[in-house]
Amino acid sequence: MEAIDHEVKRRLELAAAIGLDPEKLWPSYFGRSRCSAFELDAYLHEALTMPAIERGRDAGKRDGEPRAEQTRPPDQHTGGQRTARRKNTENALAALGAAGKLLLTPERAEQERLKSLQETDLLETGPEDTYDRVVTAAWKFFDVGAASLSLIAEDAQYFKSVVGPLREQTPRLIALCAETVERNSMLVINDASADDRFASNPLVTGEPYIRFYAGYPLHGPRGWNIGTLCVIDQKPRAFPEADRQVLRTLAAVVQKDIDERT
């Protein structure tokens, strides 16, 4: 405990030495005005690193005046101890699940997301009636060209269930469902060919010539997004709130089954 208190004190002193208030670091790092005591403690214990803008040459100046060069206190921890401490902190943050995503490195967050997907066994099992019924219902209700339950793995998108002219798998880099998983919210594209974000996507400029897309994220253990329930069409279309609610409801049926199996 004494070593932890010393480390906190050392980092507070370092922040003060370069003219930084640790609590004021959060607006630039997370884009919001306040931080919790937990987040501040995570930063002080090396779970987070300073953004580049906070490490710039001007970070050590106040009111336009250069500050005297500061001498860093001797590090009382070996490299191995620092690595072990950082690893323990990362593991503790990972235990928070998707709620701690912003406190993890992108690499560790993706590692945890893939672990969540693996724990569902969805990639290792074949077609299942529950998912096929929901996907078919979505396809018929929205009267679209295709519908699917997609899973976003490390490098590719796989279809657990699909109706329509979609490939068995799609490179993750161009999969629209990968964008939905990253956003953590419903993604609706009324006309992909007129949307600068997707107009040059090979799935828009070539087969299956996607124009309309609506996808809702599905999550695995600990809240990590692992895939989507989506509908697509080869022509632009509107997707009013009533339709969005239907897609949410269908996704909830799938989500309930995923929750029960894990």
PDB file of C-alpha atoms in Angstrom:
ATOM      1  CA  MET A   1       0.000   0.000   0.000  1.00  0.00           C
ATOM      2  CA  GLU A   2       2.877   2.339   0.851  1.00  0.00           C
ATOM      3  CA  ALA A   3       4.420   1.714  -2.591  1.00  0.00           C
ATOM      4  CA  ILE A   4       1.104   2.564  -4.281  1.00  0.00           C
ATOM      5  CA  ASP A   5       0.755   5.775  -2.270  1.00  0.00           C
ATOM      6  CA  HIS A   6       4.297   6.728  -3.220  1.00  0.00           C
ATOM      7  CA  GLU A   7       3.549   6.130  -6.902  1.00  0.00           C
ATOM      8  CA  VAL A   8       0.406   8.277  -6.764  1.00  0.00           C
ATOM      9  CA  LYS A   9       2.333  11.062  -5.042  1.00  0.00           C
ATOM     10  CA  ARG A  10       5.150  10.805  -7.586  1.00  0.00           C
ATOM     11  CA  ARG A  11       2.762  11.127 -10.523  1.00  0.00           C
ATOM     12  CA  LEU A  12       0.917  14.041  -8.943  1.00  0.00           C
ATOM     13  CA  GLU A  13       4.229  15.810  -8.434  1.00  0.00           C
ATOM     14  CA  LEU A  14       5.217  15.099 -12.028  1.00  0.00           C
ATOM     15  CA  ALA A  15       1.906  16.477 -13.328  1.00  0.00           C
ATOM     16  CA  ALA A  16       2.388  19.628 -11.243  1.00  0.00           C
ATOM     17  CA  ALA A  17       5.966  19.983 -12.457  1.00  0.00           C
ATOM     18  CA  ILE A  18       4.873  20.233 -16.086  1.00  0.00           C
ATOM     19  CA  GLY A  19       1.935  22.487 -15.312  1.00  0.00           C
ATOM     20  CA  LEU A  20      -0.841  19.907 -15.650  1.00  0.00           C
ATOM     21  CA  ASP A  21      -3.835  19.389 -13.426  1.00  0.00           C
ATOM     22  CA  PRO A  22      -4.601  15.622 -13.786  1.00  0.00           C
ATOM     23  CA  GLU A  23      -8.344  16.246 -13.533  1.00  0.00           C
ATOM     24  CA  LYS A  24      -8.149  18.715 -16.430  1.00  0.00           C
ATOM     25  CA  LEU A  25      -6.534  16.053 -18.573  1.00  0.00           C
ATOM     26  CA  TRP A  26      -9.836  14.229 -19.029  1.00  0.00           C
ATOM     27  CA  PRO A  27     -11.693  16.747 -21.231  1.00  0.00           C
ATOM     28  CA  SER A  28      -9.012  16.419 -23.930  1.00  0.00           C
ATOM     29  CA  TYR A  29      -8.640  12.665 -23.498  1.00  0.00           C
ATOM     30  CA  PHE A  30     -12.272  11.581 -23.315  1.00  0.00           C
ATOM     31  CA  GLY A  31     -14.090  14.614 -24.704  1.00  0.00           C
ATOM     32  CA  ARG A  32     -16.079  15.195 -21.541  1.00  0.00           C
ATOM     33  CA  SER A  33     -15.808  17.618 -18.696  1.00  0.00           C
ATOM     34  CA  ARG A  34     -15.450  15.403 -15.637  1.00  0.00           C
ATOM     35  CA  CYS A  35     -13.622  12.266 -14.617  1.00  0.00           C
ATOM     36  CA  SER A  36     -14.430   9.803 -11.889  1.00  0.00           C
ATOM     37  CA  ALA A  37     -12.123   9.001  -9.020  1.00  0.00           C
ATOM     38  CA  PHE A  38     -11.676   5.550 -10.577  1.00  0.00           C
ATOM     39  CA  GLU A  39     -10.517   7.026 -13.906  1.00  0.00           C
ATOM     40  CA  LEU A  40      -8.125   9.405 -12.193  1.00  0.00           C
ATOM     41  CA  ASP A  41      -6.665   6.557 -10.156  1.00  0.00           C
ATOM     42  CA  ALA A  42      -6.293   4.465 -13.332  1.00  0.00           C
ATOM     43  CA  TYR A  43      -4.376   7.286 -14.990  1.00  0.00           C
ATOM     44  CA  LEU A  44      -2.083   7.757 -12.036  1.00  0.00           C
ATOM     45  CA  HIS A  45      -1.289   4.036 -12.005  1.00  0.00           C
ATOM     46  CA  GLU A  46      -0.293   3.924 -15.683  1.00  0.00           C
ATOM     47  CA  ALA A  47      -3.495   2.353 -17.023  1.00  0.00           C
ATOM     48  CA  LEU A  48      -3.659   5.401 -19.309  1.00  0.00           C
ATOM     49  CA  THR A  49      -1.007   7.424 -21.069  1.00  0.00           C
ATOM     50  CA  MET A  50      -1.020  11.151 -21.704  1.00  0.00           C
ATOM     51  CA  PRO A  51      -2.314  12.234 -25.127  1.00  0.00           C
ATOM     52  CA  ALA A  52       0.425  13.553 -27.396  1.00  0.00           C
ATOM     53  CA  ILE A  53      -0.965  17.081 -27.150  1.00  0.00           C
ATOM     54  CA  GLU A  54      -0.449  17.002 -23.379  1.00  0.00           C
ATOM     55  CA  ARG A  55       3.157  15.853 -23.803  1.00  0.00           C
ATOM     56  CA  GLY A  56       4.068  18.652 -26.228  1.00  0.00           C
ATOM     57  CA  ARG A  57       6.823  21.151 -25.668  1.00  0.00           C
ATOM     58  CA  ASP A  58       4.340  23.794 -24.560  1.00  0.00           C
ATOM     59  CA  ALA A  59       2.964  21.576 -21.777  1.00  0.00           C
ATOM     60  CA  GLY A  60       5.710  22.814 -19.465  1.00  0.00           C
ATOM     61  CA  LYS A  61       4.882  26.502 -19.964  1.00  0.00           C
ATOM     62  CA  ARG A  62       2.453  28.693 -18.095  1.00  0.00           C
ATOM     63  CA  ASP A  63       1.253  32.145 -19.185  1.00  0.00           C
ATOM     64  CA  GLY A  64       3.695  32.082 -22.093  1.00  0.00           C
ATOM     65  CA  GLU A  65       6.782  31.841 -19.855  1.00  0.00           C
ATOM     66  CA  PRO A  66       9.251  28.939 -20.097  1.00  0.00           C
ATOM     67  CA  ARG A  67       9.502  26.848 -16.970  1.00  0.00           C
ATOM     68  CA  ALA A  68      12.725  25.766 -15.374  1.00  0.00           C
ATOM     69  CA  GLU A  69      13.815  22.279 -16.313  1.00  0.00           C
ATOM     70  CA  GLN A  70      12.602  19.762 -13.771  1.00  0.00           C
ATOM     71  CA  THR A  71      14.607  16.820 -12.560  1.00  0.00           C
ATOM     72  CA  ARG A  72      12.593  13.613 -12.439  1.00  0.00           C
ATOM     73  CA  PRO A  73      12.775  11.845  -9.073  1.00  0.00           C
ATOM     74  CA  PRO A  74      14.728   8.596  -9.141  1.00  0.00           C
ATOM     75  CA  ASP A  75      12.551   5.665 -10.135  1.00  0.00           C
ATOM     76  CA  GLN A  76      12.397   3.277  -7.218  1.00  0.00           C
ATOM     77  CA  HIS A  77      10.892   0.443  -9.250  1.00  0.00           C
ATOM     78  CA  THR A  78      12.643  -1.944 -11.612  1.00  0.00           C
ATOM     79  CA  GLY A  79      11.470  -2.400 -15.177  1.00  0.00           C
ATOM     80  CA  GLY A  80      10.041  -5.802 -14.284  1.00  0.00           C
ATOM     81  CA  GLN A  81       8.076  -4.372 -11.367  1.00  0.00           C
ATOM     82  CA  ARG A  82       6.642  -1.586 -13.513  1.00  0.00           C
ATOM     83  CA  THR A  83       5.634  -4.071 -16.211  1.00  0.00           C
ATOM     84  CA  ALA A  84       3.990  -6.370 -13.673  1.00  0.00           C
ATOM     85  CA  ARG A  85       2.150  -3.459 -12.057  1.00  0.00           C
ATOM     86  CA  ARG A  86       0.914  -2.216 -15.429  1.00  0.00           C
ATOM     87  CA  LYS A  87      -0.193  -5.728 -16.389  1.00  0.00           C
ATOM     88  CA  ASN A  88      -2.112  -6.129 -13.132  1.00  0.00           C
ATOM     89  CA  THR A  89      -3.835  -2.798 -13.719  1.00  0.00           C
ATOM     90  CA  GLU A  90      -4.786  -3.764 -17.281  1.00  0.00           C
ATOM     91  CA  ASN A  91      -6.218  -7.064 -16.057  1.00  0.00           C
ATOM     92  CA  ALA A  92      -8.270  -5.248 -13.428  1.00  0.00           C
ATOM     93  CA  LEU A  93      -9.630  -2.847 -16.054  1.00  0.00           C
ATOM     94  CA  ALA A  94     -10.342  -5.711 -18.465  1.00  0.00           C
ATOM     95  CA  ALA A  95     -12.504  -7.283 -15.757  1.00  0.00           C
ATOM     96  CA  LEU A  96     -14.840  -4.302 -16.162  1.00  0.00           C
ATOM     97  CA  GLY A  97     -15.708  -5.556 -19.638  1.00  0.00           C
ATOM     98  CA  ALA A  98     -16.810  -3.158 -22.358  1.00  0.00           C
ATOM     99  CA  ALA A  99     -17.492  -0.520 -19.690  1.00  0.00           C
ATOM    100  CA  GLY A 100     -13.734  -0.132 -19.314  1.00  0.00           C
ATOM    101  CA  LYS A 101     -12.961  -0.013 -23.039  1.00  0.00           C
ATOM    102  CA  LEU A 102     -11.718   3.586 -23.023  1.00  0.00           C
ATOM    103  CA  LEU A 103      -9.306   2.767 -20.216  1.00  0.00           C
ATOM    104  CA  LEU A 104      -7.633  -0.019 -22.206  1.00  0.00           C
ATOM    105  CA  THR A 105      -5.273   0.183 -25.137  1.00  0.00           C
ATOM    106  CA  PRO A 106      -7.026  -0.498 -28.480  1.00  0.00           C
ATOM    107  CA  GLU A 107      -5.053  -3.736 -28.772  1.00  0.00           C
ATOM    108  CA  ARG A 108      -6.124  -5.002 -25.353  1.00  0.00           C
ATOM    109  CA  ALA A 109      -9.734  -3.936 -25.943  1.00  0.00           C
ATOM    110  CA  GLU A 110      -9.836  -5.901 -29.205  1.00  0.00           C
ATOM    111  CA  GLN A 111      -8.262  -8.892 -27.475  1.00  0.00           C
ATOM    112  CA  GLU A 112     -11.032  -8.826 -24.871  1.00  0.00           C
ATOM    113  CA  ARG A 113     -13.717  -8.421 -27.551  1.00  0.00           C
ATOM    114  CA  LEU A 114     -12.463 -11.452 -29.471  1.00  0.00           C
ATOM    115  CA  LYS A 115     -12.325 -13.439 -26.238  1.00  0.00           C
ATOM    116  CA  SER A 116     -15.974 -12.563 -25.634  1.00  0.00           C
ATOM    117  CA  LEU A 117     -16.894 -13.741 -29.145  1.00  0.00           C
ATOM    118  CA  GLN A 118     -15.035 -17.007 -28.637  1.00  0.00           C
ATOM    119  CA  GLU A 119     -16.864 -17.689 -25.379  1.00  0.00           C
ATOM    120  CA  THR A 120     -20.235 -17.662 -27.166  1.00  0.00           C
ATOM    121  CA  ASP A 121     -19.214 -20.603 -29.421  1.00  0.00           C
ATOM    122  CA  LEU A 122     -21.193 -18.952 -32.212  1.00  0.00           C
ATOM    123  CA  LEU A 123     -18.339 -19.289 -34.687  1.00  0.00           C
ATOM    124  CA  GLU A 124     -17.794 -22.967 -33.899  1.00  0.00           C
ATOM    125  CA  THR A 125     -21.408 -24.099 -34.333  1.00  0.00           C
ATOM    126  CA  GLY A 126     -23.520 -24.502 -37.454  1.00  0.00           C
ATOM    127  CA  PRO A 127     -26.892 -22.972 -38.373  1.00  0.00           C
ATOM    128  CA  GLU A 128     -29.400 -22.692 -35.531  1.00  0.00           C
ATOM    129  CA  ASP A 129     -33.178 -22.490 -35.890  1.00  0.00           C
ATOM    130  CA  THR A 130     -33.601 -19.598 -33.450  1.00  0.00           C
ATOM    131  CA  TYR A 131     -31.312 -17.321 -35.424  1.00  0.00           C
ATOM    132  CA  ASP A 132     -32.592 -18.483 -38.801  1.00  0.00           C
ATOM    133  CA  ARG A 133     -36.165 -17.661 -37.771  1.00  0.00           C
ATOM    134  CA  VAL A 134     -35.262 -14.151 -36.638  1.00  0.00           C
ATOM    135  CA  VAL A 135     -33.185 -13.379 -39.731  1.00  0.00           C
ATOM    136  CA  THR A 136     -35.913 -14.685 -42.035  1.00  0.00           C
ATOM    137  CA  ALA A 137     -38.518 -12.650 -40.154  1.00  0.00           C
ATOM    138  CA  ALA A 138     -36.429  -9.491 -40.599  1.00  0.00           C
ATOM    139  CA  TRP A 139     -35.946 -10.202 -44.297  1.00  0.00           C
ATOM    140  CA  LYS A 140     -39.677 -10.674 -44.860  1.00  0.00           C
ATOM    141  CA  PHE A 141     -40.901  -7.850 -42.634  1.00  0.00           C
ATOM    142  CA  PHE A 142     -38.660  -5.179 -44.132  1.00  0.00           C
ATOM    143  CA  ASP A 143     -38.972  -6.624 -47.652  1.00  0.00           C
ATOM    144  CA  VAL A 144     -35.253  -6.208 -48.310  1.00  0.00           C
ATOM    145  CA  GLY A 145     -32.730  -7.950 -50.511  1.00  0.00           C
ATOM    146  CA  ALA A 146     -30.858  -9.588 -47.638  1.00  0.00           C
ATOM    147  CA  ALA A 147     -30.728  -9.995 -43.869  1.00  0.00           C
ATOM    148  CA  SER A 148     -28.116 -11.571 -41.640  1.00  0.00           C
ATOM    149  CA  LEU A 149     -26.767 -12.269 -38.204  1.00  0.00           C
ATOM    150  CA  SER A 150     -23.109 -11.396 -38.667  1.00  0.00           C
ATOM    151  CA  LEU A 151     -20.140 -12.010 -36.382  1.00  0.00           C
ATOM    152  CA  ILE A 152     -17.051  -9.809 -36.503  1.00  0.00           C
ATOM    153  CA  ALA A 153     -13.907 -11.875 -35.990  1.00  0.00           C
ATOM    154  CA  GLU A 154     -10.299 -10.685 -36.099  1.00  0.00           C
ATOM    155  CA  ASP A 155      -9.992 -10.291 -39.863  1.00  0.00           C
ATOM    156  CA  ALA A 156     -13.364 -11.206 -41.330  1.00  0.00           C
ATOM    157  CA  GLN A 157     -17.121 -10.991 -40.995  1.00  0.00           C
ATOM    158  CA  TYR A 158     -18.872 -14.365 -40.780  1.00  0.00           C
ATOM    159  CA  PHE A 159     -22.582 -15.042 -41.169  1.00  0.00           C
ATOM    160  CA  LYS A 160     -24.186 -17.175 -38.496  1.00  0.00           C
ATOM    161  CA  SER A 161     -27.450 -16.896 -40.416  1.00  0.00           C
ATOM    162  CA  VAL A 162     -28.144 -15.197 -43.750  1.00  0.00           C
ATOM    163  CA  VAL A 163     -30.902 -14.774 -46.320  1.00  0.00           C
ATOM    164  CA  GLY A 164     -30.073 -13.175 -49.657  1.00  0.00           C
ATOM    165  CA  PRO A 165     -27.079 -12.664 -51.965  1.00  0.00           C
ATOM    166  CA  LEU A 166     -24.333 -12.294 -49.353  1.00  0.00           C
ATOM    167  CA  ARG A 167     -20.980 -14.059 -49.376  1.00  0.00           C
ATOM    168  CA  GLU A 168     -20.079 -16.713 -46.830  1.00  0.00           C
ATOM    169  CA  GLN A 169     -17.635 -14.246 -45.310  1.00  0.00           C
ATOM    170  CA  THR A 170     -16.431 -10.696 -45.925  1.00  0.00           C
ATOM    171  CA  PRO A 171     -13.116  -9.015 -45.104  1.00  0.00           C
ATOM    172  CA  ARG A 172     -13.605  -7.104 -41.880  1.00  0.00           C
ATOM    173  CA  LEU A 173     -11.998  -4.009 -43.376  1.00  0.00           C
ATOM    174  CA  ILE A 174     -14.954  -3.452 -45.724  1.00  0.00           C
ATOM    175  CA  ALA A 175     -17.789  -4.976 -43.661  1.00  0.00           C
ATOM    176  CA  LEU A 176     -20.465  -2.417 -42.788  1.00  0.00           C
ATOM    177  CA  CYS A 177     -21.326  -4.463 -39.709  1.00  0.00           C
ATOM    178  CA  ALA A 178     -17.795  -3.858 -38.403  1.00  0.00           C
ATOM    179  CA  GLU A 179     -18.679  -0.161 -38.306  1.00  0.00           C
ATOM    180  CA  THR A 180     -21.839  -0.953 -36.330  1.00  0.00           C
ATOM    181  CA  VAL A 181     -19.854  -3.003 -33.811  1.00  0.00           C
ATOM    182  CA  GLU A 182     -17.379  -0.170 -33.373  1.00  0.00           C
ATOM    183  CA  ARG A 183     -20.130   2.453 -32.959  1.00  0.00           C
ATOM    184  CA  ASN A 184     -22.005   0.472 -30.295  1.00  0.00           C
ATOM    185  CA  SER A 185     -25.322   1.778 -31.607  1.00  0.00           C
ATOM    186  CA  MET A 186     -27.726   1.194 -34.480  1.00  0.00           C
ATOM    187  CA  LEU A 187     -26.255   2.226 -37.820  1.00  0.00           C
ATOM    188  CA  VAL A 188     -28.634   3.271 -40.599  1.00  0.00           C
ATOM    189  CA  ILE A 189     -27.406   4.138 -44.092  1.00  0.00           C
ATOM    190  CA  ASN A 190     -30.248   5.259 -46.326  1.00  0.00           C
ATOM    191  CA  ASP A 191     -28.145   5.415 -49.510  1.00  0.00           C
ATOM    192  CA  ALA A 192     -24.574   4.172 -49.255  1.00  0.00           C
ATOM    193  CA  SER A 193     -23.712   5.447 -52.747  1.00  0.00           C
ATOM    194  CA  ALA A 194     -24.469   9.001 -51.593  1.00  0.00           C
ATOM    195  CA  ASP A 195     -22.691   8.662 -48.241  1.00  0.00           C
ATOM    196  CA  ASP A 196     -19.052   9.795 -48.331  1.00  0.00           C
ATOM    197  CA  ARG A 197     -18.161   7.274 -45.620  1.00  0.00           C
ATOM    198  CA  PHE A 198     -19.217   4.276 -47.713  1.00  0.00           C
ATOM    199  CA  ALA A 199     -19.571   5.370 -51.349  1.00  0.00           C
ATOM    200  CA  SER A 200     -16.220   3.829 -52.354  1.00  0.00           C
ATOM    201  CA  ASN A 201     -16.724   0.592 -50.404  1.00  0.00           C
ATOM    202  CA  PRO A 202     -16.333  -2.463 -52.706  1.00  0.00           C
ATOM    203  CA  LEU A 203     -19.643  -3.832 -51.400  1.00  0.00           C
ATOM    204  CA  VAL A 204     -21.305  -0.639 -52.634  1.00  0.00           C
ATOM    205  CA  THR A 205     -19.494  -0.214 -55.946  1.00  0.00           C
ATOM    206  CA  GLY A 206     -19.682  -3.964 -56.684  1.00  0.00           C
ATOM    207  CA  GLU A 207     -21.638  -7.061 -55.641  1.00  0.00           C
ATOM    208  CA  PRO A 208     -23.972  -7.053 -53.786  1.00  0.00           C
ATOM    209  CA  TYR A 209     -24.320  -3.303 -54.619  1.00  0.00           C
ATOM    210  CA  ILE A 210     -25.483  -2.257 -51.171  1.00  0.00           C
ATOM    211  CA  ARG A 211     -27.496   0.933 -51.032  1.00  0.00           C
ATOM    212  CA  PHE A 212     -29.555   0.629 -47.855  1.00  0.00           C
ATOM    213  CA  TYR A 213     -28.175  -0.806 -44.610  1.00  0.00           C
ATOM    214  CA  ALA A 214     -29.497  -0.978 -41.047  1.00  0.00           C
ATOM    215  CA  GLY A 215     -27.653  -2.910 -38.353  1.00  0.00           C
ATOM    216  CA  TYR A 216     -28.059  -3.316 -34.597  1.00  0.00           C
ATOM    217  CA  PRO A 217     -25.117  -4.451 -32.415  1.00  0.00           C
ATOM    218  CA  LEU A 218     -25.158  -7.696 -30.438  1.00  0.00           C
ATOM    219  CA  HIS A 219     -22.895  -8.287 -27.460  1.00  0.00           C
ATOM    220  CA  GLY A 220     -21.254 -11.248 -25.800  1.00  0.00           C
ATOM    221  CA  PRO A 221     -20.011 -11.805 -22.246  1.00  0.00           C
ATOM    222  CA  ARG A 222     -18.994  -8.659 -20.340  1.00  0.00           C
ATOM    223  CA  GLY A 223     -20.800  -6.446 -22.835  1.00  0.00           C
ATOM    224  CA  TRP A 224     -18.334  -6.608 -25.728  1.00  0.00           C
ATOM    225  CA  ASN A 225     -19.909  -6.120 -29.161  1.00  0.00           C
ATOM    226  CA  ILE A 226     -19.407  -9.252 -31.245  1.00  0.00           C
ATOM    227  CA  GLY A 227     -21.750  -8.882 -34.208  1.00  0.00           C
ATOM    228  CA  THR A 228     -24.999  -7.487 -35.573  1.00  0.00           C
ATOM    229  CA  LEU A 229     -28.474  -8.232 -36.790  1.00  0.00           C
ATOM    230  CA  CYS A 230     -28.735  -6.345 -40.064  1.00  0.00           C
ATOM    231  CA  VAL A 231     -30.851  -5.830 -43.167  1.00  0.00           C
ATOM    232  CA  ILE A 232     -29.626  -4.532 -46.530  1.00  0.00           C
ATOM    233  CA  ASP A 233     -31.145  -3.650 -49.879  1.00  0.00           C
ATOM    234  CA  GLN A 234     -29.968  -2.809 -53.375  1.00  0.00           C
ATOM    235  CA  LYS A 235     -32.032   0.360 -53.499  1.00  0.00           C
ATOM    236  CA  PRO A 236     -32.118   3.405 -51.187  1.00  0.00           C
ATOM    237  CA  ARG A 237     -34.929   3.583 -48.673  1.00  0.00           C
ATOM    238  CA  ALA A 238     -36.109   5.392 -45.574  1.00  0.00           C
ATOM    239  CA  PHE A 239     -36.026   3.729 -42.174  1.00  0.00           C
ATOM    240  CA  PRO A 240     -38.425   5.541 -39.815  1.00  0.00           C
ATOM    241  CA  GLU A 241     -38.496   5.133 -36.053  1.00  0.00           C
ATOM    242  CA  ALA A 242     -41.218   2.482 -36.230  1.00  0.00           C
ATOM    243  CA  ASP A 243     -38.928   0.305 -38.385  1.00  0.00           C
ATOM    244  CA  ARG A 244     -35.999   0.929 -36.064  1.00  0.00           C
ATOM    245  CA  GLN A 245     -38.040  -0.270 -33.116  1.00  0.00           C
ATOM    246  CA  VAL A 246     -38.877  -3.494 -34.943  1.00  0.00           C
ATOM    247  CA  LEU A 247     -35.188  -4.113 -35.650  1.00  0.00           C
ATOM    248  CA  ARG A 248     -34.369  -3.465 -31.966  1.00  0.00           C
ATOM    249  CA  THR A 249     -37.049  -5.959 -30.928  1.00  0.00           C
ATOM    250  CA  LEU A 250     -35.769  -8.653 -33.278  1.00  0.00           C
ATOM    251  CA  ALA A 251     -32.210  -8.029 -32.086  1.00  0.00           C
ATOM    252  CA  ALA A 252     -33.416  -8.400 -28.485  1.00  0.00           C
ATOM    253  CA  VAL A 253     -34.651 -11.910 -29.292  1.00  0.00           C
ATOM    254  CA  VAL A 254     -31.203 -12.848 -30.595  1.00  0.00           C
ATOM    255  CA  GLN A 255     -29.499 -11.135 -27.672  1.00  0.00           C
ATOM    256  CA  LYS A 256     -31.589 -13.080 -25.160  1.00  0.00           C
ATOM    257  CA  ASP A 257     -30.464 -16.356 -26.705  1.00  0.00           C
ATOM    258  CA  ILE A 258     -26.801 -15.280 -26.702  1.00  0.00           C
ATOM    259  CA  ASP A 259     -27.077 -14.280 -23.042  1.00  0.00           C
ATOM    260  CA  GLU A 260     -28.592 -17.635 -22.103  1.00  0.00           C
ATOM    261  CA  ARG A 261     -25.884 -19.643 -23.832  1.00  0.00           C
ATOM    262  CA  THR A 262     -23.093 -17.794 -22.035  1.00  0.00           C
TER     263      THR A 262
END
